[in-house]
Amino acid sequence: MLAVTTAAGIWCAGRWIDPTGDPGVWWSVAYRMGNGERPYRDLFLQYGPLSPYLLAVTGRPFAFSKTWFLLVNWAPAILAGFLVLRAARPFLSRAERLALVGLLIGLSLFAPRPARMVLPYSPAAVLGLCFGIAAFLFLPSRSRKPFAAVAAGGLAGLAFCAKQEIGVAAMAGLCAPILTEGRRGFSWVLRCGAGFLAVVGVGVAVVLGSGASVDSLRHESHLWPLASVPREWKGLFRAVAGVDTATWRSFLLVAVLQLSKLILLVSLAGLCLGREKTLRRWLRVLVPLSLLLLFDLFQGRDLLPQVRPIGLSMSVALLVALVAWLDRQRPGRDFLVGFGVFAGLVGVRTAFSWDVSSPYSGVTHLATCLTWMLFLFCIIPERLPGGAAPARFARTAWLVVLVPIAWYGAANGIADLRETDRFDITTPRGHIFPDRRFALAYERIGKELRPGERALFIPETHGLDALFGVADSSPFLGHLPGWLDSRAEDALLRRFETSPPDVVVIFNRPTAEFGVKPFGSGYGVKLARWIESGYQPVASLPAFAILRPKKPLSSVPIH
């Protein structure tokens, strides 16, 4: 994995670095903190404090350059993949882990943009996965190392300080000994909880010590778990989870049936290769396979399995945990139950989604790549076809099926990473590679903005402040629905009363996923009117507009 990903990175020469959208927000966070702004007080952030401070500290010596931004996103992603492989070692053979490497590269590390983990929607999520997965490496050794529980809980606490939901999922998975051993597992969980709470306590102290009020943390930063989910985000979350259409249940049922058909066909191959003579094992495979084939025949579908398994990832992870919990004699039972729960909870964000290019897909499918392998190589062959020899041959058949599929996806991911349709734009921080629409914007905005100016970027920064050395005049990292509500508008207008921006950059961004019309018509109406009354365009293209004051800024009316 290290060899392939490193060679791919060198060959692709950083052409995947596109700061538009969420990646640019994190570039802005690091740049603003490096220039003295404090999270939660000076800029509103819904994540824990660990990742912002790490980005700021590591970025300052390198002047927040493109090379730094590339490496600070690349290294944690590769480390997370390495930790998944390390966790798989007791359960999968070397050849089976080769298939896992292909899945990790194709579905997570180099997934189709914007899902890829080497340029994620949130570096905090990737860092949280690193700490969360590392915590489970201590679970099998809990009987031999008395401090393993404290270390595991501390790592889950670090995951919480990076991305709160991932930390909670890690802690939930680390409670597996209660499920597997009952009262004997309480001592592990108590020590684990102590380590978790100790680290989380430090993170809470950092947040509360920022100078932001609890009210601001709730309403401006939307810091979870203090804040509830804004109404505008609920539709987006349903779409990302794949439950926003009336037909999602039927798609899910078809996917289960098609996967079952593939499982039965591979199990049949195991019976044939193992020369199984037990009639009961043949019937266990042939009867359900015949029923599925007849059902497809009556439905007019292809008899060959048309498998789309990605939408079943969360369900399979939880199924691995359930099967391991029910099987009291299974080796590594604690890990399988705990990691299955962890992978399932992390996968809730894209629970039944078939979209491998969703911004959240690469992060949510990293852990489920392993649970898929455990399900197909360890759990299924033990039950279908069953028996030592057929199970061994069934694992070999799964290997023959999965290795080419996994590495075909990996090859596509590497090709997509090179991004040959991107435009090379030179900035003071280095070369970036946006698409054509944003290439024109970066080129023109770079000529128009002057270092040191105070700028307002709507609805997203796209990393422009970091790239061109300007100051962001808004404490909000984004001005999208849910962030820019009436309270936020009033706060911004009061702020601009004494310190209006020198320049305003407005991107024409559709907001249909939030269920509202774009900026100025569906939301942000008061702010849009204020900008219109005091600013005039100096550059206007279909994708964006740059505006400067019509008259001295002190005379621009606020209301």
PDB file of C-alpha atoms in Angstrom, residues 54-221:
ATOM      1  CA  LEU A  54      -2.431  20.929  14.630  1.00  0.00           C
ATOM      2  CA  LEU A  55      -2.996  22.531  11.238  1.00  0.00           C
ATOM      3  CA  ALA A  56      -2.066  25.976  12.522  1.00  0.00           C
ATOM      4  CA  VAL A  57       1.088  24.789  14.295  1.00  0.00           C
ATOM      5  CA  THR A  58       2.357  22.692  11.393  1.00  0.00           C
ATOM      6  CA  GLY A  59       1.428  25.221   8.719  1.00  0.00           C
ATOM      7  CA  ARG A  60       3.113  28.317  10.137  1.00  0.00           C
ATOM      8  CA  PRO A  61       6.752  27.195   9.498  1.00  0.00           C
ATOM      9  CA  PHE A  62       5.841  26.437   5.872  1.00  0.00           C
ATOM     10  CA  ALA A  63       3.852  29.648   5.302  1.00  0.00           C
ATOM     11  CA  PHE A  64       0.725  27.523   4.686  1.00  0.00           C
ATOM     12  CA  SER A  65       2.046  26.524   1.277  1.00  0.00           C
ATOM     13  CA  LYS A  66       0.487  24.103  -1.181  1.00  0.00           C
ATOM     14  CA  THR A  67       3.139  21.485  -0.364  1.00  0.00           C
ATOM     15  CA  TRP A  68       2.303  21.696   3.338  1.00  0.00           C
ATOM     16  CA  PHE A  69      -1.423  21.447   2.611  1.00  0.00           C
ATOM     17  CA  LEU A  70      -0.836  18.394   0.426  1.00  0.00           C
ATOM     18  CA  LEU A  71       1.240  16.563   3.022  1.00  0.00           C
ATOM     19  CA  VAL A  72      -0.892  17.475   6.036  1.00  0.00           C
ATOM     20  CA  ASN A  73      -3.884  15.856   4.303  1.00  0.00           C
ATOM     21  CA  TRP A  74      -1.982  12.982   2.680  1.00  0.00           C
ATOM     22  CA  ALA A  75      -0.080  11.599   5.676  1.00  0.00           C
ATOM     23  CA  PRO A  76      -3.065  11.019   8.038  1.00  0.00           C
ATOM     24  CA  ALA A  77      -5.052   9.350   5.248  1.00  0.00           C
ATOM     25  CA  ILE A  78      -2.273   6.866   4.469  1.00  0.00           C
ATOM     26  CA  LEU A  79      -1.747   6.279   8.195  1.00  0.00           C
ATOM     27  CA  ALA A  80      -5.451   5.507   8.623  1.00  0.00           C
ATOM     28  CA  GLY A  81      -5.259   2.940   5.812  1.00  0.00           C
ATOM     29  CA  PHE A  82      -2.132   1.422   7.364  1.00  0.00           C
ATOM     30  CA  LEU A  83      -3.909   1.064  10.725  1.00  0.00           C
ATOM     31  CA  VAL A  84      -6.824  -0.732   9.054  1.00  0.00           C
ATOM     32  CA  LEU A  85      -4.365  -3.197   7.488  1.00  0.00           C
ATOM     33  CA  ARG A  86      -2.667  -3.704  10.849  1.00  0.00           C
ATOM     34  CA  ALA A  87      -6.032  -4.425  12.468  1.00  0.00           C
ATOM     35  CA  ALA A  88      -6.804  -6.998   9.737  1.00  0.00           C
ATOM     36  CA  ARG A  89      -3.641  -9.051  10.296  1.00  0.00           C
ATOM     37  CA  PRO A  90      -5.047 -11.580  12.841  1.00  0.00           C
ATOM     38  CA  PHE A  91      -8.043 -12.370  10.625  1.00  0.00           C
ATOM     39  CA  LEU A  92      -6.972 -12.161   6.972  1.00  0.00           C
ATOM     40  CA  SER A  93      -4.161 -13.839   5.073  1.00  0.00           C
ATOM     41  CA  ARG A  94      -1.574 -11.830   3.198  1.00  0.00           C
ATOM     42  CA  ALA A  95      -3.357 -12.423  -0.115  1.00  0.00           C
ATOM     43  CA  GLU A  96      -6.676 -11.391   1.419  1.00  0.00           C
ATOM     44  CA  ARG A  97      -5.106  -8.228   2.778  1.00  0.00           C
ATOM     45  CA  LEU A  98      -3.954  -7.520  -0.770  1.00  0.00           C
ATOM     46  CA  ALA A  99      -7.621  -7.343  -1.766  1.00  0.00           C
ATOM     47  CA  LEU A 100      -8.223  -5.074   1.238  1.00  0.00           C
ATOM     48  CA  VAL A 101      -5.490  -2.708   0.024  1.00  0.00           C
ATOM     49  CA  GLY A 102      -7.234  -2.382  -3.331  1.00  0.00           C
ATOM     50  CA  LEU A 103     -10.538  -1.585  -1.633  1.00  0.00           C
ATOM     51  CA  LEU A 104      -8.929   0.974   0.660  1.00  0.00           C
ATOM     52  CA  ILE A 105      -7.318   2.789  -2.259  1.00  0.00           C
ATOM     53  CA  GLY A 106     -10.334   2.689  -4.572  1.00  0.00           C
ATOM     54  CA  LEU A 107     -13.117   3.390  -2.060  1.00  0.00           C
ATOM     55  CA  SER A 108     -11.408   5.668   0.455  1.00  0.00           C
ATOM     56  CA  LEU A 109      -7.873   6.933  -0.071  1.00  0.00           C
ATOM     57  CA  PHE A 110      -8.245   7.728  -3.792  1.00  0.00           C
ATOM     58  CA  ALA A 111     -12.021   7.582  -4.049  1.00  0.00           C
ATOM     59  CA  PRO A 112     -13.686   9.694  -6.770  1.00  0.00           C
ATOM     60  CA  ARG A 113     -13.567  13.373  -5.939  1.00  0.00           C
ATOM     61  CA  PRO A 114     -14.681  14.872  -3.620  1.00  0.00           C
ATOM     62  CA  ALA A 115     -14.756  11.671  -1.530  1.00  0.00           C
ATOM     63  CA  ARG A 116     -11.022  10.953  -1.521  1.00  0.00           C
ATOM     64  CA  MET A 117      -9.378  10.909   1.878  1.00  0.00           C
ATOM     65  CA  VAL A 118      -6.098  12.442   0.722  1.00  0.00           C
ATOM     66  CA  LEU A 119      -8.067  15.680   0.198  1.00  0.00           C
ATOM     67  CA  PRO A 120     -11.079  15.160   2.479  1.00  0.00           C
ATOM     68  CA  TYR A 121     -14.056  17.318   3.289  1.00  0.00           C
ATOM     69  CA  SER A 122     -12.589  17.498   6.799  1.00  0.00           C
ATOM     70  CA  PRO A 123      -9.026  16.656   7.914  1.00  0.00           C
ATOM     71  CA  ALA A 124     -10.528  16.400  11.400  1.00  0.00           C
ATOM     72  CA  ALA A 125     -12.533  13.347  10.314  1.00  0.00           C
ATOM     73  CA  VAL A 126      -9.436  11.600   8.942  1.00  0.00           C
ATOM     74  CA  LEU A 127      -7.468  12.361  12.094  1.00  0.00           C
ATOM     75  CA  GLY A 128     -10.380  11.094  14.173  1.00  0.00           C
ATOM     76  CA  LEU A 129     -10.308   7.820  12.212  1.00  0.00           C
ATOM     77  CA  CYS A 130      -6.569   7.444  12.872  1.00  0.00           C
ATOM     78  CA  PHE A 131      -7.034   7.733  16.624  1.00  0.00           C
ATOM     79  CA  GLY A 132     -10.252   5.694  16.648  1.00  0.00           C
ATOM     80  CA  ILE A 133      -8.825   2.748  14.690  1.00  0.00           C
ATOM     81  CA  ALA A 134      -5.575   2.840  16.700  1.00  0.00           C
ATOM     82  CA  ALA A 135      -7.648   2.468  19.876  1.00  0.00           C
ATOM     83  CA  PHE A 136      -8.957  -0.924  18.702  1.00  0.00           C
ATOM     84  CA  LEU A 137      -5.445  -2.298  18.333  1.00  0.00           C
ATOM     85  CA  PHE A 138      -5.326  -2.406  22.155  1.00  0.00           C
ATOM     86  CA  LEU A 139      -8.547  -4.389  22.471  1.00  0.00           C
ATOM     87  CA  PRO A 140      -7.142  -7.916  21.802  1.00  0.00           C
ATOM     88  CA  SER A 141      -4.330  -7.344  24.331  1.00  0.00           C
ATOM     89  CA  ARG A 142      -6.507  -6.176  27.201  1.00  0.00           C
ATOM     90  CA  SER A 143      -5.876  -9.301  29.320  1.00  0.00           C
ATOM     91  CA  ARG A 144      -2.077  -8.958  29.083  1.00  0.00           C
ATOM     92  CA  LYS A 145      -1.549  -5.196  29.391  1.00  0.00           C
ATOM     93  CA  PRO A 146      -3.283  -3.514  32.344  1.00  0.00           C
ATOM     94  CA  PHE A 147      -2.860  -0.021  30.907  1.00  0.00           C
ATOM     95  CA  ALA A 148      -4.193  -0.961  27.461  1.00  0.00           C
ATOM     96  CA  ALA A 149      -7.686   0.167  28.457  1.00  0.00           C
ATOM     97  CA  VAL A 150      -6.499   3.617  29.531  1.00  0.00           C
ATOM     98  CA  ALA A 151      -4.484   3.984  26.319  1.00  0.00           C
ATOM     99  CA  ALA A 152      -7.434   2.866  24.173  1.00  0.00           C
ATOM    100  CA  GLY A 153      -9.775   5.268  25.948  1.00  0.00           C
ATOM    101  CA  GLY A 154      -7.261   8.095  25.584  1.00  0.00           C
ATOM    102  CA  LEU A 155      -7.043   7.482  21.838  1.00  0.00           C
ATOM    103  CA  ALA A 156     -10.847   7.491  21.594  1.00  0.00           C
ATOM    104  CA  GLY A 157     -10.755  10.795  23.496  1.00  0.00           C
ATOM    105  CA  LEU A 158      -8.308  12.215  20.949  1.00  0.00           C
ATOM    106  CA  ALA A 159     -10.682  11.042  18.212  1.00  0.00           C
ATOM    107  CA  PHE A 160     -13.467  12.952  19.994  1.00  0.00           C
ATOM    108  CA  CYS A 161     -11.316  16.086  20.176  1.00  0.00           C
ATOM    109  CA  ALA A 162     -10.785  15.809  16.421  1.00  0.00           C
ATOM    110  CA  LYS A 163     -14.284  14.775  15.264  1.00  0.00           C
ATOM    111  CA  GLN A 164     -16.792  14.293  18.028  1.00  0.00           C
ATOM    112  CA  GLU A 165     -19.009  11.688  16.360  1.00  0.00           C
ATOM    113  CA  ILE A 166     -16.040   9.467  15.512  1.00  0.00           C
ATOM    114  CA  GLY A 167     -14.819   9.644  19.107  1.00  0.00           C
ATOM    115  CA  VAL A 168     -18.235   8.596  20.406  1.00  0.00           C
ATOM    116  CA  ALA A 169     -18.320   5.704  17.890  1.00  0.00           C
ATOM    117  CA  ALA A 170     -14.848   4.591  19.015  1.00  0.00           C
ATOM    118  CA  MET A 171     -15.834   4.677  22.692  1.00  0.00           C
ATOM    119  CA  ALA A 172     -19.015   2.734  21.937  1.00  0.00           C
ATOM    120  CA  GLY A 173     -16.999   0.055  20.164  1.00  0.00           C
ATOM    121  CA  LEU A 174     -14.480  -0.150  23.003  1.00  0.00           C
ATOM    122  CA  CYS A 175     -17.342  -1.120  25.322  1.00  0.00           C
ATOM    123  CA  ALA A 176     -17.566  -4.475  23.491  1.00  0.00           C
ATOM    124  CA  PRO A 177     -16.242  -6.504  26.483  1.00  0.00           C
ATOM    125  CA  ILE A 178     -19.493  -5.751  28.317  1.00  0.00           C
ATOM    126  CA  LEU A 179     -21.363  -7.477  25.475  1.00  0.00           C
ATOM    127  CA  THR A 180     -18.944 -10.397  25.172  1.00  0.00           C
ATOM    128  CA  GLU A 181     -18.059 -11.053  28.822  1.00  0.00           C
ATOM    129  CA  GLY A 182     -20.706  -9.327  30.910  1.00  0.00           C
ATOM    130  CA  ARG A 183     -19.518  -8.264  34.355  1.00  0.00           C
ATOM    131  CA  ARG A 184     -15.931  -9.372  33.700  1.00  0.00           C
ATOM    132  CA  GLY A 185     -15.681  -6.674  31.069  1.00  0.00           C
ATOM    133  CA  PHE A 186     -16.641  -3.807  33.395  1.00  0.00           C
ATOM    134  CA  SER A 187     -13.089  -3.208  34.655  1.00  0.00           C
ATOM    135  CA  TRP A 188     -11.863  -2.740  31.074  1.00  0.00           C
ATOM    136  CA  VAL A 189     -14.693  -0.350  30.239  1.00  0.00           C
ATOM    137  CA  LEU A 190     -14.206   1.686  33.428  1.00  0.00           C
ATOM    138  CA  ARG A 191     -10.484   2.163  32.771  1.00  0.00           C
ATOM    139  CA  CYS A 192     -11.222   2.887  29.129  1.00  0.00           C
ATOM    140  CA  GLY A 193     -13.842   5.470  30.111  1.00  0.00           C
ATOM    141  CA  ALA A 194     -11.393   7.103  32.518  1.00  0.00           C
ATOM    142  CA  GLY A 195      -8.828   7.566  29.742  1.00  0.00           C
ATOM    143  CA  PHE A 196     -11.524   8.863  27.407  1.00  0.00           C
ATOM    144  CA  LEU A 197     -12.895  11.394  29.892  1.00  0.00           C
ATOM    145  CA  ALA A 198      -9.431  12.615  30.870  1.00  0.00           C
ATOM    146  CA  VAL A 199      -8.545  13.522  27.282  1.00  0.00           C
ATOM    147  CA  VAL A 200     -12.009  14.889  26.481  1.00  0.00           C
ATOM    148  CA  GLY A 201     -11.792  17.030  29.598  1.00  0.00           C
ATOM    149  CA  VAL A 202      -8.679  18.699  28.242  1.00  0.00           C
ATOM    150  CA  GLY A 203     -10.450  19.328  24.932  1.00  0.00           C
ATOM    151  CA  VAL A 204     -13.465  20.814  26.706  1.00  0.00           C
ATOM    152  CA  ALA A 205     -11.166  23.085  28.716  1.00  0.00           C
ATOM    153  CA  VAL A 206      -9.541  24.330  25.493  1.00  0.00           C
ATOM    154  CA  VAL A 207     -12.947  25.092  23.960  1.00  0.00           C
ATOM    155  CA  LEU A 208     -14.307  26.853  27.036  1.00  0.00           C
ATOM    156  CA  GLY A 209     -11.016  28.697  27.481  1.00  0.00           C
ATOM    157  CA  SER A 210     -11.274  30.175  23.998  1.00  0.00           C
ATOM    158  CA  GLY A 211     -13.383  33.043  25.282  1.00  0.00           C
ATOM    159  CA  ALA A 212     -16.535  31.996  23.434  1.00  0.00           C
ATOM    160  CA  SER A 213     -19.755  31.781  25.409  1.00  0.00           C
ATOM    161  CA  VAL A 214     -21.796  28.598  25.585  1.00  0.00           C
ATOM    162  CA  ASP A 215     -24.544  30.455  23.710  1.00  0.00           C
ATOM    163  CA  SER A 216     -22.115  31.271  20.896  1.00  0.00           C
ATOM    164  CA  LEU A 217     -20.811  27.701  20.809  1.00  0.00           C
ATOM    165  CA  ARG A 218     -24.378  26.521  20.373  1.00  0.00           C
ATOM    166  CA  HIS A 219     -25.741  29.038  17.876  1.00  0.00           C
ATOM    167  CA  GLU A 220     -22.718  30.377  15.964  1.00  0.00           C
ATOM    168  CA  SER A 221     -20.255  27.477  16.007  1.00  0.00           C
TER     169      SER A 221
END
